[in-house]
GROMACS .gro file of C-alpha atoms in nm:
model
  371
    1MET     CA    1   7.619  -0.931 -18.301
    2GLU     CA    2   7.281  -0.769 -18.369
    3ARG     CA    3   6.979  -0.768 -18.142
    4ASN     CA    4   6.661  -0.563 -18.162
    5ASN     CA    5   6.790  -0.295 -18.400
    6VAL     CA    6   7.102  -0.250 -18.188
    7LEU     CA    7   7.438  -0.343 -18.333
    8PHE     CA    8   7.697  -0.447 -18.076
    9VAL     CA    9   8.051  -0.410 -18.213
   10ARG     CA   10   8.312  -0.614 -18.028
   11PHE     CA   11   8.678  -0.543 -18.094
   12MET     CA   12   9.022  -0.515 -17.938
   13ARG     CA   13   9.163  -0.174 -17.855
   14LYS     CA   14   9.531  -0.142 -17.779
   15HIS     CA   15   9.630   0.106 -17.509
   16GLY     CA   16  10.005   0.112 -17.472
   17ALA     CA   17  10.116  -0.245 -17.424
   18VAL     CA   18   9.773  -0.360 -17.307
   19SER     CA   19   9.499  -0.484 -17.537
   20ARG     CA   20   9.146  -0.438 -17.405
   21LYS     CA   21   8.819  -0.591 -17.518
   22MET     CA   22   8.577  -0.311 -17.598
   23ILE     CA   23   8.207  -0.311 -17.687
   24ILE     CA   24   8.012  -0.026 -17.836
   25PHE     CA   25   7.653  -0.027 -17.946
   26VAL     CA   26   7.512   0.166 -18.237
   27GLY     CA   27   7.142   0.198 -18.312
   28LYS     CA   28   6.865   0.422 -18.431
   29SER     CA   29   6.811   0.722 -18.208
   30ASN     CA   30   6.454   0.606 -18.147
   31SER     CA   31   6.540   0.241 -18.091
   32LEU     CA   32   6.302   0.099 -17.831
   33ASN     CA   33   6.535  -0.178 -17.729
   34SER     CA   34   6.842   0.025 -17.640
   35PRO     CA   35   6.796   0.368 -17.483
   36LEU     CA   36   7.172   0.413 -17.501
   37GLY     CA   37   7.189   0.297 -17.862
   38SER     CA   38   7.164   0.646 -18.004
   39ALA     CA   39   7.365   0.867 -18.233
   40ALA     CA   40   7.436   1.100 -17.942
   41PHE     CA   41   7.593   0.822 -17.737
   42VAL     CA   42   7.802   0.697 -18.031
   43MET     CA   43   7.935   1.045 -18.106
   44LYS     CA   44   8.034   1.088 -17.743
   45TRP     CA   45   8.207   0.751 -17.752
   46ARG     CA   46   8.401   0.846 -18.066
   47LYS     CA   47   8.527   1.160 -17.897
   48ASN     CA   48   8.612   0.968 -17.581
   49PRO     CA   49   8.673   0.593 -17.624
   50GLN     CA   50   8.691   0.552 -17.247
   51LEU     CA   51   8.321   0.639 -17.218
   52SER     CA   52   8.136   0.372 -17.022
   53THR     CA   53   7.778   0.320 -16.916
   54LEU     CA   54   7.873   0.468 -16.581
   55ASN     CA   55   8.008   0.786 -16.743
   56TYR     CA   56   7.698   0.806 -16.962
   57VAL     CA   57   7.478   0.791 -16.653
   58MET     CA   58   7.682   1.059 -16.481
   59ASN     CA   59   7.664   1.297 -16.778
   60GLN     CA   60   7.287   1.284 -16.813
   61GLN     CA   61   7.024   1.441 -16.590
   62PRO     CA   62   6.815   1.179 -16.405
   63ARG     CA   63   6.446   1.217 -16.490
   64LEU     CA   64   6.185   1.151 -16.226
   65MET     CA   65   5.967   0.854 -16.324
   66GLY     CA   66   5.688   0.875 -16.066
   67LEU     CA   67   5.311   0.831 -16.078
   68SER     CA   68   5.227   1.147 -16.272
   69GLN     CA   69   5.509   1.096 -16.524
   70MET     CA   70   5.402   0.737 -16.594
   71ARG     CA   71   5.039   0.841 -16.635
   72ASP     CA   72   5.146   1.102 -16.891
   73ILE     CA   73   5.345   0.841 -17.085
   74PHE     CA   74   5.062   0.588 -17.093
   75ALA     CA   75   4.776   0.834 -17.158
   76SER     CA   76   4.791   0.831 -17.539
   77HIS     CA   77   4.831   0.450 -17.549
   78PHE     CA   78   4.577   0.359 -17.283
   79ALA     CA   79   4.331   0.194 -17.523
   80GLU     CA   80   4.604  -0.048 -17.639
   81ILE     CA   81   4.734  -0.149 -17.296
   82ARG     CA   82   4.434  -0.106 -17.065
   83GLU     CA   83   4.378  -0.482 -17.025
   84ASN     CA   84   4.725  -0.528 -16.878
   85ILE     CA   85   4.773  -0.217 -16.667
   86HIS     CA   86   4.624  -0.069 -16.351
   87PHE     CA   87   4.704   0.270 -16.194
   88ASP     CA   88   4.544   0.454 -15.905
   89ASN     CA   89   4.678   0.700 -15.646
   90GLN     CA   90   4.812   0.421 -15.425
   91LEU     CA   91   4.962   0.161 -15.656
   92GLY     CA   92   5.033   0.064 -16.013
   93MET     CA   93   5.052  -0.283 -16.171
   94VAL     CA   94   5.166  -0.414 -16.508
   95HIS     CA   95   5.049  -0.764 -16.598
   96GLY     CA   96   5.325  -0.892 -16.824
   97ASP     CA   97   5.265  -0.658 -17.122
   98PRO     CA   98   5.603  -0.577 -17.284
   99ARG     CA   99   5.453  -0.273 -17.458
  100VAL     CA  100   5.424  -0.094 -17.124
  101PHE     CA  101   5.794  -0.141 -17.052
  102ARG     CA  102   5.888  -0.025 -17.401
  103LEU     CA  103   5.684   0.293 -17.369
  104VAL     CA  104   5.883   0.385 -17.060
  105MET     CA  105   6.209   0.295 -17.232
  106GLN     CA  106   6.136   0.541 -17.514
  107GLN     CA  107   6.199   0.819 -17.263
  108THR     CA  108   6.557   0.937 -17.230
  109PRO     CA  109   6.738   0.770 -16.936
  110PRO     CA  110   6.856   0.777 -16.665
  111PHE     CA  111   6.543   0.769 -16.448
  112VAL     CA  112   6.503   0.815 -16.074
  113ILE     CA  113   6.209   0.675 -15.878
  114ASN     CA  114   6.059   0.790 -15.548
  115ASP     CA  115   5.864   0.478 -15.451
  116HIS     CA  116   5.894   0.101 -15.394
  117ARG     CA  117   5.883  -0.122 -15.704
  118PHE     CA  118   5.876  -0.498 -15.740
  119GLY     CA  119   5.929  -0.697 -16.059
  120ILE     CA  120   5.898  -1.060 -16.167
  121ILE     CA  121   6.089  -1.148 -16.484
  122THR     CA  122   5.924  -1.448 -16.649
  123ARG     CA  123   6.075  -1.434 -16.998
  124GLY     CA  124   6.364  -1.273 -17.187
  125GLU     CA  125   6.652  -1.071 -17.046
  126ALA     CA  126   6.775  -0.715 -17.000
  127ASN     CA  127   7.094  -0.528 -16.916
  128VAL     CA  128   7.031  -0.236 -16.682
  129ASN     CA  129   7.244  -0.001 -16.473
  130PHE     CA  130   7.097   0.029 -16.121
  131ASN     CA  131   7.253   0.287 -15.891
  132LEU     CA  132   7.573   0.308 -16.103
  133GLN     CA  133   7.620  -0.070 -16.125
  134ASP     CA  134   7.558  -0.273 -16.442
  135ARG     CA  135   7.328  -0.572 -16.392
  136ARG     CA  136   7.193  -0.849 -16.614
  137ILE     CA  137   6.843  -0.966 -16.529
  138ALA     CA  138   6.687  -1.270 -16.695
  139ALA     CA  139   6.385  -1.499 -16.673
  140GLY     CA  140   6.347  -1.637 -16.322
  141THR     CA  141   6.457  -1.315 -16.148
  142LEU     CA  142   6.278  -1.114 -15.879
  143VAL     CA  143   6.366  -0.743 -15.878
  144TYR     CA  144   6.328  -0.478 -15.607
  145LEU     CA  145   6.394  -0.106 -15.660
  146GLY     CA  146   6.363   0.130 -15.364
  147PRO     CA  147   6.308   0.505 -15.337
  148GLY     CA  148   6.597   0.702 -15.484
  149THR     CA  149   6.706   0.426 -15.723
  150ILE     CA  150   6.863   0.555 -16.044
  151ILE     CA  151   6.786   0.337 -16.347
  152THR     CA  152   6.956   0.336 -16.686
  153PRO     CA  153   6.830   0.063 -16.924
  154ILE     CA  154   7.103  -0.049 -17.166
  155SER     CA  155   6.942  -0.322 -17.375
  156PHE     CA  156   6.668  -0.582 -17.359
  157SER     CA  157   6.539  -0.872 -17.565
  158ASP     CA  158   6.220  -0.863 -17.773
  159ASP     CA  159   6.057  -1.132 -17.560
  160LEU     CA  160   6.115  -0.957 -17.225
  161GLN     CA  161   5.814  -1.008 -16.999
  162ILE     CA  162   5.782  -0.835 -16.661
  163TYR     CA  163   5.508  -0.841 -16.401
  164GLY     CA  164   5.549  -0.519 -16.205
  165LEU     CA  165   5.410  -0.354 -15.891
  166ALA     CA  166   5.470   0.007 -15.779
  167LEU     CA  167   5.370   0.129 -15.432
  168PHE     CA  168   5.321   0.506 -15.449
  169ALA     CA  169   5.349   0.755 -15.163
  170ASP     CA  170   4.980   0.726 -15.066
  171PHE     CA  171   4.986   0.347 -15.033
  172PRO     CA  172   4.903   0.245 -14.673
  173MET     CA  173   5.210   0.040 -14.590
  174PRO     CA  174   5.131  -0.242 -14.343
  175PHE     CA  175   5.459  -0.184 -14.158
  176HIS     CA  176   5.599   0.065 -13.910
  177SER     CA  177   5.956   0.159 -13.831
  178SER     CA  178   6.130  -0.003 -13.535
  179SER     CA  179   6.074   0.313 -13.328
  180ALA     CA  180   5.700   0.330 -13.400
  181THR     CA  181   5.439   0.172 -13.176
  182GLY     CA  182   5.163   0.117 -13.428
  183SER     CA  183   4.975   0.267 -13.718
  184GLU     CA  184   4.807   0.605 -13.687
  185GLY     CA  185   4.485   0.457 -13.819
  186GLY     CA  186   4.471   0.202 -13.540
  187GLY     CA  187   4.503  -0.100 -13.769
  188GLU     CA  188   4.744  -0.382 -13.706
  189THR     CA  189   5.096  -0.322 -13.838
  190TRP     CA  190   5.424  -0.512 -13.835
  191GLN     CA  191   5.785  -0.405 -13.845
  192MET     CA  192   5.918  -0.340 -14.194
  193PRO     CA  193   6.113  -0.641 -14.333
  194SER     CA  194   6.479  -0.548 -14.315
  195ALA     CA  195   6.539  -0.575 -14.692
  196PHE     CA  196   6.316  -0.267 -14.737
  197ASN     CA  197   6.414  -0.049 -14.440
  198GLY     CA  198   6.653   0.167 -14.641
  199GLN     CA  199   6.971  -0.033 -14.585
  200VAL     CA  200   6.952  -0.171 -14.941
  201ARG     CA  201   6.860   0.049 -15.239
  202ASP     CA  202   6.795  -0.234 -15.488
  203PHE     CA  203   6.844  -0.607 -15.540
  204GLN     CA  204   6.793  -0.871 -15.808
  205LEU     CA  205   6.733  -1.234 -15.708
  206PRO     CA  206   6.762  -1.531 -15.946
  207VAL     CA  207   6.529  -1.777 -15.775
  208ALA     CA  208   6.405  -2.135 -15.809
  209ASP     CA  209   6.089  -2.203 -16.011
  210GLU     CA  210   5.893  -2.276 -15.694
  211ASP     CA  211   5.986  -1.944 -15.535
  212LEU     CA  212   5.907  -1.759 -15.858
  213MET     CA  213   5.564  -1.922 -15.876
  214ILE     CA  214   5.484  -1.819 -15.519
  215ALA     CA  215   5.557  -1.459 -15.612
  216ARG     CA  216   5.342  -1.495 -15.926
  217ARG     CA  217   5.049  -1.639 -15.731
  218ILE     CA  218   5.055  -1.348 -15.484
  219PHE     CA  219   5.089  -1.104 -15.773
  220ASP     CA  220   4.804  -1.263 -15.971
  221THR     CA  221   4.577  -1.253 -15.667
  222LEU     CA  222   4.658  -0.884 -15.622
  223TRP     CA  223   4.585  -0.825 -15.990
  224ALA     CA  224   4.245  -0.998 -15.970
  225ILE     CA  225   4.145  -0.781 -15.673
  226VAL     CA  226   4.259  -0.440 -15.801
  227ARG     CA  227   4.074  -0.501 -16.129
  228GLN     CA  228   3.748  -0.506 -15.936
  229THR     CA  229   3.542  -0.188 -15.904
  230ASP     CA  230   3.605  -0.028 -15.563
  231TYR     CA  231   3.839  -0.309 -15.459
  232HIS     CA  232   3.893  -0.407 -15.094
  233ARG     CA  233   4.203  -0.212 -14.993
  234PRO     CA  234   4.283  -0.391 -14.664
  235THR     CA  235   4.306  -0.720 -14.856
  236VAL     CA  236   4.545  -0.558 -15.105
  237THR     CA  237   4.758  -0.422 -14.821
  238ALA     CA  238   4.780  -0.767 -14.662
  239LEU     CA  239   4.881  -0.928 -14.994
  240VAL     CA  240   5.149  -0.664 -15.046
  241ALA     CA  241   5.283  -0.751 -14.699
  242ALA     CA  242   5.296  -1.118 -14.800
  243LEU     CA  243   5.484  -1.034 -15.121
  244MET     CA  244   5.735  -0.819 -14.936
  245HIS     CA  245   5.798  -1.090 -14.676
  246HIS     CA  246   5.852  -1.341 -14.957
  247TYR     CA  247   6.109  -1.113 -15.124
  248ASP     CA  248   6.273  -1.042 -14.788
  249GLN     CA  249   6.313  -1.412 -14.707
  250LEU     CA  250   6.469  -1.484 -15.048
  251TYR     CA  251   6.697  -1.180 -15.025
  252HIS     CA  252   6.843  -1.290 -14.691
  253ARG     CA  253   6.880  -1.648 -14.812
  254GLN     CA  254   7.083  -1.527 -15.109
  255THR     CA  255   7.300  -1.286 -14.913
  256ASP     CA  256   7.380  -1.560 -14.661
  257GLN     CA  257   7.485  -1.793 -14.945
  258GLN     CA  258   7.692  -1.522 -15.114
  259ALA     CA  259   7.867  -1.436 -14.790
  260GLN     CA  260   7.994  -1.794 -14.770
  261SER     CA  261   8.121  -1.808 -15.129
  262ARG     CA  262   8.255  -1.466 -15.228
  263SER     CA  263   8.593  -1.331 -15.136
  264HIS     CA  264   8.653  -1.107 -14.838
  265GLU     CA  265   8.756  -0.824 -15.071
  266GLN     CA  266   8.437  -0.846 -15.276
  267THR     CA  267   8.230  -0.842 -14.957
  268ILE     CA  268   8.407  -0.523 -14.849
  269PHE     CA  269   8.347  -0.360 -15.189
  270ASP     CA  270   7.977  -0.451 -15.192
  271ARG     CA  271   7.931  -0.318 -14.840
  272PHE     CA  272   8.119   0.001 -14.932
  273LEU     CA  273   7.881   0.067 -15.224
  274GLN     CA  274   7.580   0.010 -15.000
  275LEU     CA  275   7.713   0.263 -14.750
  276VAL     CA  276   7.788   0.516 -15.026
  277ASN     CA  277   7.433   0.489 -15.162
  278GLN     CA  278   7.294   0.539 -14.812
  279HIS     CA  279   7.519   0.816 -14.679
  280CYS     CA  280   7.686   1.007 -14.963
  281VAL     CA  281   7.452   1.302 -14.909
  282GLN     CA  282   7.597   1.369 -14.563
  283GLN     CA  283   7.933   1.190 -14.579
  284HIS     CA  284   8.173   1.292 -14.857
  285GLN     CA  285   8.503   1.164 -14.720
  286LEU     CA  286   8.661   0.820 -14.739
  287ALA     CA  287   8.744   0.833 -14.368
  288TYR     CA  288   8.376   0.788 -14.273
  289TYR     CA  289   8.333   0.473 -14.482
  290ALA     CA  290   8.663   0.326 -14.363
  291SER     CA  291   8.552   0.384 -14.004
  292ARG     CA  292   8.213   0.219 -14.063
  293LEU     CA  293   8.389  -0.085 -14.210
  294CYS     CA  294   8.656  -0.087 -13.936
  295LEU     CA  295   8.933  -0.056 -14.195
  296THR     CA  296   9.212   0.189 -14.264
  297GLN     CA  297   9.154   0.436 -14.546
  298ARG     CA  298   9.452   0.300 -14.733
  299TYR     CA  299   9.333  -0.060 -14.722
  300LEU     CA  300   8.975   0.029 -14.820
  301GLY     CA  301   9.103   0.237 -15.110
  302THR     CA  302   9.319  -0.050 -15.232
  303VAL     CA  303   9.033  -0.302 -15.212
  304VAL     CA  304   8.791  -0.074 -15.398
  305ARG     CA  305   9.039  -0.002 -15.676
  306GLN     CA  306   9.122  -0.371 -15.720
  307ALA     CA  307   8.754  -0.471 -15.723
  308SER     CA  308   8.626  -0.199 -15.957
  309GLY     CA  309   8.913  -0.026 -16.135
  310MET     CA  310   8.801   0.304 -15.979
  311THR     CA  311   8.906   0.485 -15.666
  312ALA     CA  312   8.682   0.493 -15.361
  313LYS     CA  313   8.662   0.873 -15.387
  314ASP     CA  314   8.542   0.839 -15.748
  315TRP     CA  315   8.250   0.624 -15.630
  316ILE     CA  316   8.161   0.873 -15.357
  317ASP     CA  317   8.182   1.167 -15.599
  318ARG     CA  318   7.972   0.996 -15.864
  319ALA     CA  319   7.695   0.908 -15.620
  320LEU     CA  320   7.698   1.259 -15.470
  321VAL     CA  321   7.696   1.437 -15.807
  322THR     CA  322   7.404   1.222 -15.923
  323HIS     CA  323   7.209   1.326 -15.612
  324ILE     CA  324   7.296   1.693 -15.672
  325LYS     CA  325   7.167   1.668 -16.030
  326ILE     CA  326   6.837   1.528 -15.909
  327GLU     CA  327   6.799   1.816 -15.663
  328LEU     CA  328   6.888   2.077 -15.926
  329ARG     CA  329   6.653   1.945 -16.193
  330HIS     CA  330   6.362   1.816 -15.985
  331SER     CA  331   6.330   2.067 -15.701
  332ASP     CA  332   6.291   2.444 -15.668
  333LYS     CA  333   6.541   2.468 -15.384
  334PRO     CA  334   6.796   2.749 -15.418
  335VAL     CA  335   7.155   2.642 -15.471
  336THR     CA  336   7.245   2.773 -15.125
  337GLN     CA  337   6.985   2.544 -14.965
  338ILE     CA  338   7.104   2.239 -15.161
  339SER     CA  339   7.462   2.317 -15.062
  340ASP     CA  340   7.363   2.335 -14.695
  341GLU     CA  341   7.149   2.018 -14.701
  342LEU     CA  342   7.433   1.824 -14.865
  343CYS     CA  343   7.675   1.933 -14.593
  344PHE     CA  344   7.908   2.149 -14.802
  345PRO     CA  345   8.097   2.416 -14.606
  346ASN     CA  346   7.960   2.701 -14.821
  347PRO     CA  347   7.788   2.761 -15.159
  348ALA     CA  348   8.111   2.869 -15.329
  349PHE     CA  349   8.282   2.540 -15.243
  350PHE     CA  350   7.971   2.352 -15.356
  351SER     CA  351   7.973   2.529 -15.695
  352LYS     CA  352   8.344   2.466 -15.750
  353TYR     CA  353   8.302   2.099 -15.658
  354PHE     CA  354   8.012   2.050 -15.899
  355LYS     CA  355   8.186   2.236 -16.184
  356ARG     CA  356   8.509   2.038 -16.135
  357LEU     CA  357   8.322   1.710 -16.180
  358THR     CA  358   8.072   1.811 -16.449
  359GLY     CA  359   8.228   2.104 -16.633
  360VAL     CA  360   7.936   2.340 -16.563
  361THR     CA  361   7.809   2.542 -16.266
  362PRO     CA  362   7.501   2.432 -16.070
  363GLN     CA  363   7.307   2.731 -16.211
  364HIS     CA  364   7.398   2.638 -16.569
  365TYR     CA  365   7.304   2.274 -16.513
  366ARG     CA  366   6.966   2.371 -16.366
  367GLN     CA  367   6.887   2.584 -16.671
  368HIS     CA  368   7.049   2.392 -16.954
  369GLY     CA  369   7.174   2.052 -16.836
  370ILE     CA  370   7.507   1.928 -16.976
  371SER     CA  371   7.555   1.941 -17.351
   0.00000   0.00000   0.00000
């Protein structure tokens, strides 16, 4: 099948006595609608037919996609998109213009973000890898991406329409942590809704039309205010709080429904991945995750392999290596400091670990990436 200059080839590949359905995608190297649809990806697939989106993500350096990077991308196109975009030092908004999304997608994925982002999908669909998991998002979906999320777009339809909000580091969040007693500025604050307190890195919520329209109304009100000269920032902060509470309510409603319908094994696997995303920097061993889930290591390993086709240690290693790559490429920290912060026993062990999983040393990756 062919969509947006990307040719998806579906065929059967026989491996021993087992036939497997395989999909590859071939496209122009500058195809807007499939960042992975490039000659480089196809050549890698030909050399290694087992290559998956997950392996592609792991073999590429995550690129920071923060405020300054997005401003650089949009600068030369500002005259074309200015009516549907707003950026200042505190927040950014995109008002349904697909050209903005496509400009970002022209950059080579994967991307990593360092802020909170909210999306409302009103038309079209996309396939995206969030934090090493493939997801399909379609019209009627609310999307949240938290700090540290790694994003690899795979494909999207021509009619994709997204209303997006990014809260940058300087945005005055109307919430405090559970240990805080109030805001430093003396204004009224509330406890952060639990969906955004770091326990969950990302989520995608297919919602009813009514719930989608509530999100749109809050978003549209925000848009009308930030488009004003010297807009009233406390009003914007309060509307952001309302939007976050709306997302939080819908997130917990969905998780409660899923908990009743999905299998016990799938629940364990999902919780395992959440814990890995949260703790892989400090915790590298399966024993920690088994203990947190009150399971034996053997049982957890069996459940993870049955649910995903990969070992639990593979998931831990992949998440950890991705974090190491971000540190190597987007910080000036010496390798010894990164090794220490990531709880490796010594720099030599850290270097051997990274080379075993990537084929290159940390120093080589910092200078040249992975060819």
